Tab-separated table of C-alpha atoms and ligand atoms in Angstrom:
chain	number	residue	atom	x	y	z
J	1	MET	CA	59.233	173.780	31.370
J	2	ASN	CA	57.072	176.888	30.918
J	3	ILE	CA	53.607	177.864	29.762
J	4	GLY	CA	53.775	180.398	26.917
J	5	ILE	CA	51.043	182.928	26.240
J	6	PHE	CA	50.990	184.816	22.968
J	7	ASP	CA	49.050	187.886	21.913
J	8	SER	CA	49.477	190.338	19.062
J	9	GLY	CA	49.720	193.099	21.655
J	10	LEU	CA	48.971	193.772	25.287
J	11	GLY	CA	45.375	192.490	25.472
J	12	GLY	CA	46.584	188.963	26.308
J	13	LEU	CA	47.961	190.304	29.582
J	14	LEU	CA	44.383	190.195	30.882
J	15	ILE	CA	44.209	186.425	30.336
J	16	THR	CA	47.742	186.056	31.700
J	17	LYS	CA	46.748	187.866	34.881
J	18	SER	CA	43.701	185.612	35.388
J	19	MET	CA	45.835	182.576	34.611
J	20	ILE	CA	48.408	183.498	37.234
J	21	LYS	CA	45.617	184.151	39.749
J	22	LYS	CA	44.052	180.720	39.162
J	23	LEU	CA	47.244	178.698	38.622
J	24	PRO	CA	50.053	180.707	40.269
J	25	GLN	CA	52.379	177.744	40.704
J	26	TYR	CA	53.460	177.489	37.052
J	27	ASN	CA	56.117	179.480	35.170
J	28	TYR	CA	54.697	181.749	32.469
J	29	VAL	CA	56.357	183.467	29.515
J	30	TYR	CA	54.207	186.131	27.851
J	31	LEU	CA	54.936	187.472	24.394
J	32	GLY	CA	53.103	190.512	22.994
J	33	ASP	CA	54.024	191.379	19.417
J	34	THR	CA	53.662	195.122	20.058
J	35	LYS	CA	55.891	195.939	17.092
J	36	ARG	CA	53.368	194.492	14.646
J	37	VAL	CA	50.003	194.925	16.402
J	38	PRO	CA	47.247	195.053	15.161
J	39	TYR	CA	46.939	191.715	13.366
J	40	GLY	CA	43.175	192.096	12.978
J	41	ASN	CA	43.223	193.763	9.566
J	42	ARG	CA	45.985	191.657	7.981
J	43	SER	CA	45.881	188.729	5.544
J	44	ALA	CA	45.892	185.082	6.620
J	45	GLU	CA	49.418	184.637	5.151
J	46	THR	CA	50.845	187.545	7.152
J	47	ILE	CA	49.119	186.458	10.349
J	48	TYR	CA	50.558	182.945	9.928
J	49	GLU	CA	54.055	184.306	9.316
J	50	PHE	CA	53.827	186.547	12.427
J	51	LEU	CA	52.342	183.805	14.583
J	52	LYS	CA	55.006	181.282	13.531
J	53	ASP	CA	57.790	183.715	14.577
J	54	SER	CA	56.201	184.238	17.972
J	55	VAL	CA	55.345	180.606	18.637
J	56	GLU	CA	58.887	179.611	17.687
J	57	TYR	CA	60.275	182.202	20.101
J	58	LEU	CA	58.119	180.844	22.927
J	59	LEU	CA	59.040	177.227	22.148
J	60	LYS	CA	62.719	178.210	22.282
J	61	GLN	CA	61.983	179.676	25.723
J	62	ASN	CA	61.290	176.111	26.812
J	63	CYS	CA	57.501	176.329	26.678
J	64	LYS	CA	55.860	172.917	26.723
J	65	LEU	CA	52.536	174.517	25.943
J	66	VAL	CA	51.712	177.762	24.144
J	67	ILE	CA	48.309	179.392	24.438
J	68	VAL	CA	47.489	181.605	21.479
J	69	ALA	CA	45.369	184.131	23.376
J	70	CYS	CA	44.960	186.227	20.221
J	71	ASN	CA	41.627	185.382	18.558
J	72	THR	CA	42.772	186.708	15.197
J	73	ALA	CA	45.815	184.415	15.179
J	74	SER	CA	43.767	181.491	16.566
J	75	ALA	CA	41.163	181.999	13.835
J	76	GLN	CA	43.472	182.531	10.872
J	77	ALA	CA	46.686	180.610	11.540
J	78	LEU	CA	46.513	178.189	14.472
J	79	ARG	CA	45.436	175.137	12.478
J	80	LYS	CA	48.429	175.529	10.133
J	81	ILE	CA	50.774	175.840	13.126
J	82	GLN	CA	49.287	172.682	14.669
J	83	GLN	CA	49.195	170.657	11.449
J	84	ASP	CA	52.261	171.848	9.494
J	85	PHE	CA	54.738	173.577	11.773
J	86	LEU	CA	54.623	171.656	15.052
J	87	PRO	CA	54.779	168.031	13.839
J	88	SER	CA	57.982	168.587	11.841
J	89	ASN	CA	59.679	171.042	14.221
J	90	TYR	CA	58.463	170.516	17.798
J	91	PRO	CA	56.457	167.284	17.872
J	92	ASP	CA	56.516	167.094	21.676
J	93	ARG	CA	54.931	170.545	22.263
J	94	LYS	CA	51.354	171.808	22.210
J	95	VAL	CA	49.882	175.036	20.841
J	96	LEU	CA	46.282	175.752	21.868
J	97	GLY	CA	43.805	178.459	20.886
J	98	VAL	CA	40.957	180.334	22.536
J	99	ILE	CA	38.068	180.047	20.078
J	100	ILE	CA	36.799	176.504	20.727
J	101	PRO	CA	36.837	176.940	24.551
J	102	ALA	CA	34.808	180.179	24.234
J	103	CYS	CA	32.258	178.438	21.973
J	104	GLU	CA	31.957	175.519	24.413
J	105	VAL	CA	31.273	177.846	27.334
J	106	ALA	CA	28.793	179.947	25.309
J	107	LEU	CA	26.759	176.828	24.518
J	108	GLU	CA	27.016	175.279	27.990
J	109	ASN	CA	23.796	177.133	28.711
J	110	LYS	CA	21.117	175.050	26.981
J	111	GLN	CA	18.939	178.178	26.489
J	112	ALA	CA	21.647	179.813	24.320
J	113	LYS	CA	20.334	179.978	20.737
J	114	ASN	CA	21.344	183.339	19.305
J	115	ILE	CA	25.005	184.118	19.770
J	116	GLY	CA	26.677	187.415	18.984
J	117	VAL	CA	30.402	187.566	18.258
J	118	LEU	CA	32.320	190.832	18.551
J	119	ALA	CA	35.809	190.478	17.062
J	120	THR	CA	38.372	191.866	14.636
J	121	VAL	CA	37.867	192.041	10.865
J	122	ALA	CA	40.133	189.007	10.277
J	123	THR	CA	38.408	186.889	12.939
J	124	VAL	CA	34.967	187.684	11.522
J	125	ALA	CA	36.182	186.996	7.971
J	126	SER	CA	37.514	183.571	9.009
J	127	ASN	CA	34.056	182.512	10.292
J	128	ALA	CA	35.936	180.480	12.914
J	129	PHE	CA	33.411	181.222	15.672
J	130	VAL	CA	30.457	180.421	13.386
J	131	ILE	CA	32.042	177.117	12.319
J	132	GLU	CA	32.933	176.023	15.859
J	133	LEU	CA	29.579	177.065	17.379
J	134	LYS	CA	27.688	175.159	14.687
J	135	LYS	CA	29.904	172.087	15.186
J	136	ILE	CA	28.766	171.984	18.814
J	137	LYS	CA	25.102	172.885	18.152
J	138	PRO	CA	24.167	172.995	14.443
J	139	ASN	CA	20.995	175.095	14.791
J	140	THR	CA	22.770	177.950	16.608
J	141	LYS	CA	22.200	181.353	15.031
J	142	VAL	CA	25.352	183.449	14.951
J	143	LEU	CA	25.525	187.174	14.344
J	144	GLN	CA	29.045	188.591	13.912
J	145	LYS	CA	30.261	192.176	14.075
J	146	ALA	CA	33.769	193.340	13.236
J	147	ALA	CA	34.914	196.102	15.563
J	148	PRO	CA	38.285	197.316	14.206
J	149	LEU	CA	38.383	200.610	16.098
J	150	LEU	CA	38.278	199.168	19.598
J	151	VAL	CA	41.778	197.640	19.796
J	152	PRO	CA	43.722	200.912	19.288
J	153	PHE	CA	41.614	202.648	21.934
J	154	VAL	CA	42.211	199.866	24.453
J	155	GLU	CA	45.878	199.436	23.537
J	156	ASN	CA	46.429	203.187	24.088
J	157	ASP	CA	44.362	203.165	27.288
J	158	GLU	CA	42.058	205.879	25.857
J	159	LEU	CA	38.668	204.597	26.991
J	160	GLY	CA	37.169	208.053	27.587
J	161	PHE	CA	36.022	208.330	23.972
J	162	ILE	CA	34.866	204.811	23.358
J	163	ASN	CA	31.156	204.711	24.311
J	164	PRO	CA	29.643	206.152	21.093
J	165	ILE	CA	31.807	203.772	19.022
J	166	LEU	CA	30.748	200.818	21.151
J	167	GLU	CA	27.082	201.790	20.873
J	168	ASN	CA	27.430	201.889	17.127
J	169	TYR	CA	29.055	198.450	16.970
J	170	LEU	CA	26.548	196.880	19.355
J	171	LYS	CA	23.350	198.217	17.795
J	172	SER	CA	23.073	195.352	15.283
J	173	PHE	CA	22.942	192.893	18.235
J	174	LYS	CA	20.247	194.677	20.223
J	175	GLY	CA	17.211	192.461	20.907
J	176	LYS	CA	18.643	189.713	18.653
J	177	ILE	CA	21.057	187.782	20.860
J	178	ASP	CA	21.000	185.978	24.229
J	179	THR	CA	24.786	185.542	24.473
J	180	LEU	CA	27.688	187.718	23.366
J	181	ILE	CA	31.194	186.315	22.900
J	182	LEU	CA	33.953	188.880	23.328
J	183	GLY	CA	36.131	187.419	20.569
J	184	CYS	CA	39.211	189.555	21.085
J	185	THR	CA	41.817	189.680	23.842
J	186	HIS	CA	41.296	193.404	24.394
J	187	PHE	CA	37.531	193.399	24.892
J	188	PRO	CA	37.380	192.220	28.536
J	189	MET	CA	38.586	195.763	29.314
J	190	LEU	CA	35.246	196.939	27.882
J	191	GLN	CA	33.012	194.273	29.422
J	192	TYR	CA	31.287	196.554	31.914
J	193	ARG	CA	30.549	199.180	29.253
J	194	ILE	CA	29.348	196.520	26.791
J	195	GLN	CA	27.017	194.954	29.377
J	196	LYS	CA	25.518	198.374	30.116
J	197	ILE	CA	24.834	199.039	26.437
J	198	ILE	CA	23.628	195.557	25.442
J	199	GLY	CA	21.491	195.038	28.569
J	200	PRO	CA	21.674	192.732	31.610
J	201	GLU	CA	19.701	189.920	29.902
J	202	VAL	CA	22.594	189.140	27.515
J	203	ARG	CA	25.203	186.709	28.886
J	204	ILE	CA	28.707	187.923	28.099
J	205	ILE	CA	31.420	185.331	27.469
J	206	SER	CA	34.828	186.681	28.405
J	207	GLN	CA	37.897	184.595	27.639
J	208	ASN	CA	39.979	185.936	30.483
J	209	LYS	CA	37.610	184.149	32.885
J	210	LEU	CA	37.122	180.910	31.006
J	211	ILE	CA	40.594	180.152	29.589
J	212	PRO	CA	42.291	179.657	32.990
J	213	LYS	CA	39.511	177.211	33.997
J	214	LYS	CA	39.854	175.356	30.706
J	215	LEU	CA	43.637	175.199	31.139
J	216	LYS	CA	43.197	173.678	34.597
J	217	THR	CA	40.909	170.992	33.141
J	218	TYR	CA	43.321	170.424	30.240
J	219	LEU	CA	46.252	169.894	32.614
J	220	ASN	CA	44.172	167.521	34.759
J	221	ASN	CA	43.396	165.518	31.632
J	222	HIS	CA	47.030	165.563	30.440
J	223	PRO	CA	49.191	164.551	33.417
J	224	GLU	CA	52.090	163.842	31.033
J	225	ILE	CA	52.183	167.592	30.238
J	226	GLU	CA	51.416	168.799	33.761
J	227	LYS	CA	54.238	166.792	35.283
J	228	VAL	CA	56.947	168.411	33.135
J	229	LEU	CA	55.795	171.977	33.933
J	230	SER	CA	58.083	173.890	36.304
J	231	LYS	CA	56.377	175.059	39.492
J	232	GLU	CA	58.437	178.010	40.684
J	233	GLY	CA	55.870	180.754	39.998
J	234	ILE	CA	58.235	182.716	37.722
J	235	TYR	CA	56.477	185.134	35.349
J	236	LYS	CA	58.242	186.791	32.392
J	237	LEU	CA	56.698	189.469	30.190
J	238	ASN	CA	58.200	190.120	26.769
J	239	VAL	CA	57.232	192.501	23.996
J	240	THR	CA	58.692	193.116	20.554
J	241	ASP	CA	58.611	196.894	20.974
J	242	LEU	CA	58.829	198.756	24.253
J	243	THR	CA	57.803	202.367	24.782
J	244	ASP	CA	56.910	204.409	27.869
J	245	THR	CA	53.207	204.023	27.038
J	246	ILE	CA	53.584	200.248	26.848
J	247	SER	CA	55.445	200.124	30.195
J	248	LYS	CA	52.754	202.263	31.845
J	249	THR	CA	49.903	200.217	30.390
J	250	VAL	CA	51.527	196.946	31.478
J	251	THR	CA	51.967	198.260	35.030
J	252	LYS	CA	48.382	199.558	35.132
J	253	TRP	CA	46.828	196.362	33.777
J	254	PHE	CA	49.072	193.920	35.529
J	255	GLY	CA	48.605	195.638	38.840
J	256	GLN	CA	52.207	195.260	39.912
J	257	ASN	CA	55.537	196.655	38.951
J	258	ILE	CA	56.611	193.729	36.828
J	259	LYS	CA	59.584	194.066	34.506
J	260	VAL	CA	58.816	194.068	30.758
J	261	VAL	CA	61.623	193.041	28.433
J	262	GLN	CA	61.979	193.905	24.770
J	263	ILE	CA	63.027	190.940	22.631
J	264	ASP	CA	63.802	190.394	18.943
J	265	LEU	CA	62.027	187.710	17.000
W	301	DGL	N1	44.730	190.231	19.889
W	301	DGL	C1	43.793	190.384	18.803
W	301	DGL	C2	42.616	189.436	18.971
W	301	DGL	O1	42.423	188.867	20.024
W	301	DGL	C3	43.308	191.788	18.666
W	301	DGL	C4	44.361	192.802	18.332
W	301	DGL	C5	44.850	192.777	16.903
W	301	DGL	O2	44.106	193.161	15.974
W	301	DGL	O3	45.973	192.380	16.726
W	301	DGL	O4	41.891	189.237	18.035
């Protein structure tokens, strides 16, 4: 069986690439909902509807485990998938998100007290990061900033114009945080620029580094899941809309000439 990775667009390819680097033996099926990206400014109902379609597609592709790499979907719709959809439709499968692991890693450092979260409008509105951080360490101070303009720039690979926008988004964090969570699949592409603006003293938490490590631990702790995973190192990339720009971006980010297939949900 396969490991599925879902994102609203192409940003999740960054996590997929790190996942394949750390755990190359497994078979991965990636799904980017490029037809409907961005999710970040949509309602909870729409995000749930979109996520359910995509998760169902991945489960039909024989995925034992689906990682919802998209923070917006993890924040707004994952719980409903886990509590309502899975038990009655696919009780033997797992769907996991990326918010709790990022919060755990942010608070691993005992000095971490003031956490910044940079994310989409929907993720910020859900308060999911605030809730999860405070569950782990109740006196944590959390400062959130919605950054809706960044995803289209990253998705279109137009980073030349992004610095003034980033500076504007990051100014409310300056001098106020010790840790910054990049709460969106696309932001690891901007990590270097963000670090330069926010300063070297702020620890940046990037999911594309931590999720593969967490998955390894998860599989060690769940041998019943690990043992049914196929180990042929087959990687499949699917999108719901395919254009020349998407093909070029996938090749550039993925670092190899991997085939991208357009599928219907
Ligand atoms: N993938 C989304 C996330 O991680 C960002 C893109 C979108 O708005 O759909 O939050």
